[in-house]
Every structure is written in C-alpha cells, then in structure tokens.
Coordinates of C-alpha atoms and ligand atoms in Angstrom, one line a residue:
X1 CA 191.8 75.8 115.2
X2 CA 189.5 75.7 112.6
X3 CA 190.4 77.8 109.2
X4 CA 188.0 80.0 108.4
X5 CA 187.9 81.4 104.7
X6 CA 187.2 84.6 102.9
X7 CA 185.2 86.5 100.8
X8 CA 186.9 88.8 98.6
X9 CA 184.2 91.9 98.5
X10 CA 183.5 94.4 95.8
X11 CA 185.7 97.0 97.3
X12 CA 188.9 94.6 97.9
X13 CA 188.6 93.6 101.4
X14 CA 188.6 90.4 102.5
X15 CA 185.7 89.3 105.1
X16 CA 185.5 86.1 106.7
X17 CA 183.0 83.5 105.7
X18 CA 181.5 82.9 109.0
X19 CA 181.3 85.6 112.4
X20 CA 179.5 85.8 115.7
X21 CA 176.0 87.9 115.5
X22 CA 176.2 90.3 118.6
X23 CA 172.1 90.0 119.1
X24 CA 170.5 89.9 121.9
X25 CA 174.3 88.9 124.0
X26 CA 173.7 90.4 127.5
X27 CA 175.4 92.8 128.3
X28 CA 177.0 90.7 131.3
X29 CA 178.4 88.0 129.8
X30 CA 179.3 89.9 126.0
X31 CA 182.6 90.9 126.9
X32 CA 183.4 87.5 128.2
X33 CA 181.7 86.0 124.8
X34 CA 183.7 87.9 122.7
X35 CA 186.6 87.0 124.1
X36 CA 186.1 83.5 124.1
X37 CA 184.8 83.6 120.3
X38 CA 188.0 84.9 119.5
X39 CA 189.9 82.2 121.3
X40 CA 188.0 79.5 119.5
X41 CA 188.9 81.2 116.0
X42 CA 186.1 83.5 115.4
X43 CA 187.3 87.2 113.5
X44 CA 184.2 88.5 112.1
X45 CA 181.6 90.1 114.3
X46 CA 178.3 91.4 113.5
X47 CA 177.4 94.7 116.1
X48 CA 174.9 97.2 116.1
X49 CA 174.0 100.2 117.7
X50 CA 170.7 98.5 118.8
X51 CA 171.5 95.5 120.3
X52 CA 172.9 97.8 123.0
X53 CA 176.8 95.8 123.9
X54 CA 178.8 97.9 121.8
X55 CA 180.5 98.8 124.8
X56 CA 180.7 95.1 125.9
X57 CA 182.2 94.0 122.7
X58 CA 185.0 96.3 122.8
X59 CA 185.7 95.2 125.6
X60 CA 186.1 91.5 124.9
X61 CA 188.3 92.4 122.0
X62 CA 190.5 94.9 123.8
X63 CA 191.5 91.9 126.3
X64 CA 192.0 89.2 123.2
X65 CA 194.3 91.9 121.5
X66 CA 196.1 92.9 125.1
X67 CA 196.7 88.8 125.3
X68 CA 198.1 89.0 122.2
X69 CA 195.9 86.5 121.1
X70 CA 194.5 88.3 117.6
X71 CA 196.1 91.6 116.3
X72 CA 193.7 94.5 115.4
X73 CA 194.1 93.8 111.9
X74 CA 193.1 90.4 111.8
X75 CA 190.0 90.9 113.0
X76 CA 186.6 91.9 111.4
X77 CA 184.0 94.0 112.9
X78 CA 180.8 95.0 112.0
X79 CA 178.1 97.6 113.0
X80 CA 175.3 99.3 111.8
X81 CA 173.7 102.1 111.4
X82 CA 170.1 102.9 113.7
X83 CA 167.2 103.9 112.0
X84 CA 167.1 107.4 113.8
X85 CA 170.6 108.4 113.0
X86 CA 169.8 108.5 108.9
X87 CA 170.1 112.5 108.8
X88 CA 173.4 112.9 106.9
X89 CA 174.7 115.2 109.6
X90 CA 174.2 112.5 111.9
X91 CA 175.9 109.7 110.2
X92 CA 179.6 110.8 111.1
X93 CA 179.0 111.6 114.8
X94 CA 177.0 108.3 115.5
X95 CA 179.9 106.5 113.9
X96 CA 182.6 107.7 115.8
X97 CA 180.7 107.5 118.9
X98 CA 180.0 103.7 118.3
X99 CA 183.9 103.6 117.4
X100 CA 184.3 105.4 120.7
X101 CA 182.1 102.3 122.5
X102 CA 183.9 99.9 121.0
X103 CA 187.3 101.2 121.5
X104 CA 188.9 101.2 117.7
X105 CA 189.2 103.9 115.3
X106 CA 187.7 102.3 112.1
X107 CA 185.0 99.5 111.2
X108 CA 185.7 96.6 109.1
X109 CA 182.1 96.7 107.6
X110 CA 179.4 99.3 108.4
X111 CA 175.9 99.2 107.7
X112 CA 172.4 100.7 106.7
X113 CA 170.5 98.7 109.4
X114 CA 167.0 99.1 108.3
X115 CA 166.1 100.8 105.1
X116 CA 163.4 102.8 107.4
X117 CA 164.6 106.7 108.7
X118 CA 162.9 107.5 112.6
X119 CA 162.8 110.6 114.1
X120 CA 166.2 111.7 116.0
X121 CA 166.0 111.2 119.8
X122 CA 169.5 111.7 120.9
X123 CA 173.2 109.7 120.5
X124 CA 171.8 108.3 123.6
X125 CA 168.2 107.2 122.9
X126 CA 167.6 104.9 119.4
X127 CA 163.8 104.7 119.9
X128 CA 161.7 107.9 119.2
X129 CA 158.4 107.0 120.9
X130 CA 156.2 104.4 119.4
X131 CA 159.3 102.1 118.3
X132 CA 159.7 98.8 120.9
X133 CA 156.4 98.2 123.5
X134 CA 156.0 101.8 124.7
X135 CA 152.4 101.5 123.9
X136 CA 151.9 104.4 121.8
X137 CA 150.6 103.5 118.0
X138 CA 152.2 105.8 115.7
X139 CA 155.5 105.4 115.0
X140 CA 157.5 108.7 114.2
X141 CA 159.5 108.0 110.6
X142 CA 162.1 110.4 109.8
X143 CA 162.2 112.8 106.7
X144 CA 165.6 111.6 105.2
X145 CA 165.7 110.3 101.9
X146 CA 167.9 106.6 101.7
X147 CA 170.1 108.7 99.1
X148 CA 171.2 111.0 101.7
X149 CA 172.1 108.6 104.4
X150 CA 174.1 106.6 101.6
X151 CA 176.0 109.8 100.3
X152 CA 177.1 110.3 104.2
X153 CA 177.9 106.9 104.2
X154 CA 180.2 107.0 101.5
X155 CA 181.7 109.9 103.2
X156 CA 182.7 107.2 106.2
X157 CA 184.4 105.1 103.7
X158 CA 186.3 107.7 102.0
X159 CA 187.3 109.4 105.8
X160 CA 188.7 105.7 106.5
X161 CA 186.3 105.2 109.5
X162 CA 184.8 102.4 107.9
X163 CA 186.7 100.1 105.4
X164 CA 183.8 98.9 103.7
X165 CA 179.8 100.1 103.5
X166 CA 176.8 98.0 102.9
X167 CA 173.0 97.8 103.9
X168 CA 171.4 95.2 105.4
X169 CA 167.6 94.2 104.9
X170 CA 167.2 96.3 101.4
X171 CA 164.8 94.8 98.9
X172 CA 166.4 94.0 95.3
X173 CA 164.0 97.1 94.7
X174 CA 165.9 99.1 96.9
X175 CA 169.3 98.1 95.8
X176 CA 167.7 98.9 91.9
X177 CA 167.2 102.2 93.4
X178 CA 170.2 102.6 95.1
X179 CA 172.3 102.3 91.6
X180 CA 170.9 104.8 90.4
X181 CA 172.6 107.5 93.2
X182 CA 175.1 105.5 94.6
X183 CA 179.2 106.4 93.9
X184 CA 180.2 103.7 95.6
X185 CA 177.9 100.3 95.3
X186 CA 177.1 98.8 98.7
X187 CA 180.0 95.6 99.3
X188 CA 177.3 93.7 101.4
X189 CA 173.5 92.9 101.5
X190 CA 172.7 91.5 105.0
X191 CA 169.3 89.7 104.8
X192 CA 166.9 87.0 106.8
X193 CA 168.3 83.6 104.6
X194 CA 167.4 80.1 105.5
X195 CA 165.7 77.2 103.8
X196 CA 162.5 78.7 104.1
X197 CA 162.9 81.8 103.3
X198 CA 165.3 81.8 100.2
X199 CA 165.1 85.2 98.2
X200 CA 166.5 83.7 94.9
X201 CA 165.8 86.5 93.0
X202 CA 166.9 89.1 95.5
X203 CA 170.5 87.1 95.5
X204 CA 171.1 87.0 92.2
X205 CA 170.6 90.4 91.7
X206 CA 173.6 91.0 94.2
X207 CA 175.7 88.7 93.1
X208 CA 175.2 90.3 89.4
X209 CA 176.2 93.8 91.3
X210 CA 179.0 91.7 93.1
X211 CA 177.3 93.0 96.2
X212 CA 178.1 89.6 99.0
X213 CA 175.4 88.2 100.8
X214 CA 174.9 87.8 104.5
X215 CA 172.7 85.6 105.8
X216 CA 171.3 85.8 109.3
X217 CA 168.7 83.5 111.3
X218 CA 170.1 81.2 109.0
X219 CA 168.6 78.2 111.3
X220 CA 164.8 80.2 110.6
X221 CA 162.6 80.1 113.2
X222 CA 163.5 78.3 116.4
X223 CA 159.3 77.9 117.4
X224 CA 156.8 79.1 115.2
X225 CA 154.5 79.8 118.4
X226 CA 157.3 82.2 119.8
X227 CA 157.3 84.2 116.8
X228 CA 153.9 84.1 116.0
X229 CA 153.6 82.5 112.4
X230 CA 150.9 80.7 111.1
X231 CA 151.7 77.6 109.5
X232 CA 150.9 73.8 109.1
X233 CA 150.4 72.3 112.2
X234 CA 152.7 69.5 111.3
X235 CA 155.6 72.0 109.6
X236 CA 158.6 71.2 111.1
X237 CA 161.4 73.9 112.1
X238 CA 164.4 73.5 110.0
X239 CA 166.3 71.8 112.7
X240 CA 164.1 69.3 113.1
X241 CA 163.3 68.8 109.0
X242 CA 164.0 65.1 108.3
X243 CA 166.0 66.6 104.9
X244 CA 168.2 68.2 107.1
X245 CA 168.5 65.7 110.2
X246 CA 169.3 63.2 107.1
X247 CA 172.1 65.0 105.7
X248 CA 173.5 65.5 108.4
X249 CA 173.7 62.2 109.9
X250 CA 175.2 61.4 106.5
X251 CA 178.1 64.0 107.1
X252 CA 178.6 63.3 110.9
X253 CA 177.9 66.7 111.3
X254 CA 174.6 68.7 113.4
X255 CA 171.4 69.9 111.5
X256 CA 173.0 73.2 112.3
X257 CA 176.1 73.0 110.8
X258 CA 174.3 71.5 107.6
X259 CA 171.8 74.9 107.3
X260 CA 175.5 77.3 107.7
X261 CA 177.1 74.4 105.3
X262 CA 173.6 74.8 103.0
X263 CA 174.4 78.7 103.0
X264 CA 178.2 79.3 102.6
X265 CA 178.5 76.8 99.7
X266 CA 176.2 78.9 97.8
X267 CA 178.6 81.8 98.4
X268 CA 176.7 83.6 101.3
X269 CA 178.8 83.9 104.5
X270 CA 176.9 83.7 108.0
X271 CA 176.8 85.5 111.6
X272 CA 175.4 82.9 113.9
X273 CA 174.9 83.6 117.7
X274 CA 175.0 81.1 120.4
X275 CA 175.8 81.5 124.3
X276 CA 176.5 78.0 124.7
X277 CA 180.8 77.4 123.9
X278 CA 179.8 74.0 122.1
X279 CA 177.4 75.4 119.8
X280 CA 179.7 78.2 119.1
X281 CA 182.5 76.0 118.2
X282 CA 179.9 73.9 116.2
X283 CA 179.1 76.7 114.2
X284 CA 182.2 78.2 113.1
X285 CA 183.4 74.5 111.4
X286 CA 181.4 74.7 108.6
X287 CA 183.7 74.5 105.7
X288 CA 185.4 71.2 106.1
X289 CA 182.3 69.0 104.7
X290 CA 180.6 69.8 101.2
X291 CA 177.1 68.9 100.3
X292 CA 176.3 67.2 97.6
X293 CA 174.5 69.1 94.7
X294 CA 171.2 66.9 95.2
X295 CA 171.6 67.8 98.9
X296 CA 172.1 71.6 98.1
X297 CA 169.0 71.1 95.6
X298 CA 166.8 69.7 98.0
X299 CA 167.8 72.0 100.8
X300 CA 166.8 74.6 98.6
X301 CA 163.3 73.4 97.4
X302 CA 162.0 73.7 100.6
X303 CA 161.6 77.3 100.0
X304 CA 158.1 78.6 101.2
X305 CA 159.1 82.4 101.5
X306 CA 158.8 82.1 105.1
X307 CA 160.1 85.7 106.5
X308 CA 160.0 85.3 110.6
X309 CA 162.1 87.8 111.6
X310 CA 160.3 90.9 111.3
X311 CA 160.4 94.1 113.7
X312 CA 156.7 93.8 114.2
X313 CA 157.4 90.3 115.7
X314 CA 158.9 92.4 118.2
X315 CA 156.2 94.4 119.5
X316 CA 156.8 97.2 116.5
X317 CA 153.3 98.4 115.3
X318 CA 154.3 99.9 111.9
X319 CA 157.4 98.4 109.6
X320 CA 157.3 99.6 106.0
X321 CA 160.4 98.5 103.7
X322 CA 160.5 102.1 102.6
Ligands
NDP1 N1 170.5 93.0 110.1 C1 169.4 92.6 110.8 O1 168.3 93.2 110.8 C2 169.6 91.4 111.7 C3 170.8 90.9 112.0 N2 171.0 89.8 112.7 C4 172.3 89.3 113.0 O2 172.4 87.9 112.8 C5 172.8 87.2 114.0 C6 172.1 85.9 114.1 O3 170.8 86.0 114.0 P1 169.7 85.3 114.9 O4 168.4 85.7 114.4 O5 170.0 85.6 116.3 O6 169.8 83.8 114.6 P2 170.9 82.7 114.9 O7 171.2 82.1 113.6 O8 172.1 83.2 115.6 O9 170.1 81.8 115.9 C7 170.0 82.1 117.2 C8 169.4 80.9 117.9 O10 169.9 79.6 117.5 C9 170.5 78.9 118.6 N3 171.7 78.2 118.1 C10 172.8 78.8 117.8 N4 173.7 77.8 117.4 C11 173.0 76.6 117.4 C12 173.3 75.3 117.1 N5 174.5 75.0 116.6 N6 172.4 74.3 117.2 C13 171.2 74.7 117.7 N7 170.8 75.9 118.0 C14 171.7 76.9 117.9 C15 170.8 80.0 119.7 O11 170.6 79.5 121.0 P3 171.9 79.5 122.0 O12 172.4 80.8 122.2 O13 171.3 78.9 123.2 O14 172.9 78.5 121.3 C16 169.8 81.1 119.4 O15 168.7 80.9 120.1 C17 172.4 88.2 115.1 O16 173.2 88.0 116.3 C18 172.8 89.5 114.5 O17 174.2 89.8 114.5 C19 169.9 89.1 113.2 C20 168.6 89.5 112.9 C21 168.3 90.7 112.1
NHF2 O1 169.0 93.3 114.1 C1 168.1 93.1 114.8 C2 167.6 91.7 115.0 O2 166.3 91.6 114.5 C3 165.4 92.5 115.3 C4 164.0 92.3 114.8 O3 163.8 92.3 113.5 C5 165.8 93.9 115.0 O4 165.0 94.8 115.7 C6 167.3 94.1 115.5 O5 167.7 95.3 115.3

C-alpha cells in the first residue's frame, strides 16, 4: 500500500498529504467508495454539508472500521461549514448534527466553506431561495459578520468536536482580516490550485501565517465548454498540455499524477475525486517520483489566473467574496 505522508499543521495535528474529495459522489455508490478508498490507503476525506453524502460517508467508514481495516484514529475527516449556518448560534448545532450523519463524535478538520453568510432555512434545507437553479434572481445573504462565525468556530475546537478549524476559499484579504479577530489562526486555507490558476501571492501569505494549503480541482478544468470559459480556441486543458504529457512520459507516471506531484512538492496537500478504482489508486501515489526544479518551474509558468470553479458556474446568480 502506498505510504501516504503528513503535514504537520499549525495547531499540531498531523493531516495527510493527499484525501478523497466527497463532491458530487452519489449518494448510491458513496458508502461503497469510501470504503474501497480506505482499502486502497486513502485516510483523509474531504466532506461537506452541501455535497449532500454525509450520511453515505459514514457509512463507508463505519464498515472499514467494523472490518477492522483502519481504526478511528487513523483516519482524517473533513467537513465544512454551509453558507446558511454562519449565525454563531448555529454553528454548534449544525456541527453535531453533521457528526450525527456521519456517525463520529469529532472532525479531524472543519471548515468555513464559503466566506459568504445566506439566510437560515432550516438544519434540513442549505439553500434559502435564489441559491442553486430555482429561478429566482436575488439571492438572500445573511447578516453575520465572518468574525462571529469564526469566534463559534473556535468554540468547536476548544469543545473538542473538531480537532482543527480552517476556511476554505478566503482571499489573502480575508485571511489579513481574519488576524486581526481571530484567537486561534485558521490551520488550513482550501482553495481552487492548478497550473492555471496559481495564487502565488495568496500562498505565500499562508505559508508566512503557517496556515497549510489545500488545493482542489487540482487537474483545472476538465472542458472549457462545460464550464463556460472563454479562452483560446487552441488552449489546451492541463491534461492534455504537452508540458505536462512530457513530464510525465519522462516519469512513467499519468498527466494526472504529475499536476497532484506539481502540487504536493510545493508543500500543498490535495483531495482529488474519481469514481473510477484505477484513477483512485492513480491518484493517491503521488509521492514516490519528484519533479525536477525546471519541471516544477515550467509547470508553474503556465499560470494565467484561470479561476473555473466558481458557484455562478453552477447556476448561482450572485457570488461576492465578501
Ligand atoms: N472548498 C470548495 O469550495 C471546493 C472543494 N472541492 C473539494 O475538492 C475535491 C476535488 O475537486 P474537483 O473539483 O471535483 O476536482 P478533481 O480534482 O477531483 O477532478 C475531478 C474530475 O477529474 C477526473 N479525474 C480524477 N482522477 C483522474 C485521473 N487520475 N485522470 C484523469 N481524470 C481524473 C474525475 O473523473 P472520474 O470520477 O471519472 O475519475 C472528475 O471528473 C472535491 O471532491 C471536494 O472535496 C471542490 C470544489 C470546491
Ligand atoms: O464545494 C463545492 C464544489 O464547488 C461547487 C461550485 O463552486 C460548490 O458549490 C460546492 O459546494
């Protein structure tokens, strides 16, 4: 089995280098994914209320630890935090009830999904109206203040529910405004990362804060038609870039595993997703080759601040980065 290493966070805890990203895993086949992932080595996984399998995700680990097959305590589990449960009084109850889906009574990692606040619904309903294709224009933010929803998250690490806090798409504006409130800094910055969408700047302000980076769509976008971007006719998606094909023909290894190689050697980890078992294996040995620094360099150069993955991408007709 491949030997996956770790990351030694800000707050002592040790987090894996690469997981499985729960995203868009049906809900049919996520327990059964999550139990295989585990069987091929996989510890860290990357939930969230909103992709709707928390329930499905316990499940597949419940049956890998009844196996015997990983203890508790080996593993890594992520979630996040919805947009319309910022309120501070909501923080705690959401929490435990997403503990509740999955079936544990603490989270490895938990996080500020968006840095966006929506009006509450109900623990059962994420999406006031006018968030996700219900045809209305106006999306209904919330009134909470980002300071509020991190003091309650705090409050989760010091109660023990979550062993570490972060935030996940936050702008190196909003981390600068985060140190100003926050008692305890954020562990982890989750963020779109791939070859074409770098975020130098944004990085190296975390890893000044010794905040760790996560990258996800680290493979950027699979068809520019599908997500609607306008670019060169003849741009090529990153697993098709002849910089990338070449390197990894040099290595023996797949354009994929040379994007996740590209990233975890510059010290971000990465939460890949595939359904199919060969890609997933693929994707998890990714730190038995090293790039060369030219290839790293060149990798890199191909920057062209290409940011793909974007709620409004999805049918969303307002997204602010608050
Ligand atoms: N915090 C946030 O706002 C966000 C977090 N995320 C997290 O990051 C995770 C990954 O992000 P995502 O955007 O889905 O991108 P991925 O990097 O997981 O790419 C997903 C696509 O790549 C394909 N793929 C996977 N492995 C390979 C491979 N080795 N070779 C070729 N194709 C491959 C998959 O297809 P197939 O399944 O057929 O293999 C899938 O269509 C999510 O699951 C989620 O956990 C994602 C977006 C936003
Ligand atoms: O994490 C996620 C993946 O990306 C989607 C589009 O930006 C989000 O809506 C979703 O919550």
């Amino acid at each position: 089995m491949v030997n996956v290493p770790n990351i030694e966070l800000n707050d002592g805890n040790k987090m894996p280098v690469v997981g499985f990203g729960l995203w868009k895993v049906s809900n049919d086949t996520c327990a059964e994914q999550v139990y295989n992932a585990i069987k091929t080595g996989y510890r860290l996984f990357d939930g969230a209320c909103d992709y709707g399998n928390e329930v499905e995700c316990g499940q597949g680990v419940a049956r890998a630890i009844k196996e015997g097959i990983v203890k508790r305590e080996e593993l890594f589990l992520v979630s996040k935090l919805w947009n319309s449960f910022h309120d501070a009084d909501q923080v705690e109850p959401i929490t435990k009830k997403q503990l509740a889906d999955w079936g544990i009574d603490y989270f490895d990692l938990y996080l500020i999904h968006f840095p966006i606040s929506l009006e509450y619904v109900s623990p059962e309903t994420r999406y006031p109206p006018g968030w996700y294709y219900d045809g209305e224009s106006e999306v209904r933010h919330g009134k909470t203040s980002l300071e509020s929803t991190w003091k309650a998250m705090e409050g989760l690490k010091k109660s023990g529910l979550a062993k570490s806090i972060g935030v996940s798409n936050y702008s190196g504006a909003l981390l600068l405004d985060m140190f100003t409130y926050a008692e305890i800094k954020p562990a982890t910055l989750q963020i779109e990362h791939h070859p074409y969408f770098v975020q130098p700047n944004l990085i190296k302000l975390a890893e000044q804060h010794k905040i760790a980076v996560t990258a996800y769509s680290s493979f950027g976008p699979l068809s520019f038609i599908e997500c609607d971007m306008k670019v060169a006719e003849d741009t090529p998606t990153l697993l098709e870039h002849d910089i990338i094909k070449k390197a990894a023909e040099k290595h023996g290894k797949t354009p994929a595993q040379v994007l996740l190689r590209w990233a975890t050697q510059r010290g971000l980890s990465v939460i890949p997703k595939s359904n199919s078992p060969k890609r997933l294996a693929e994707n998890l040995d990714v730190t038995s080759f090293d790039l060369t620094s030219d290839e790293i360099s060149q990798i890199s150069d191909l920057d062209r601040g290409l940011k793909f993955n974007v709620p409004t991408n999805y049918g969303i007709p307002i997204y602010v980065f608050a």
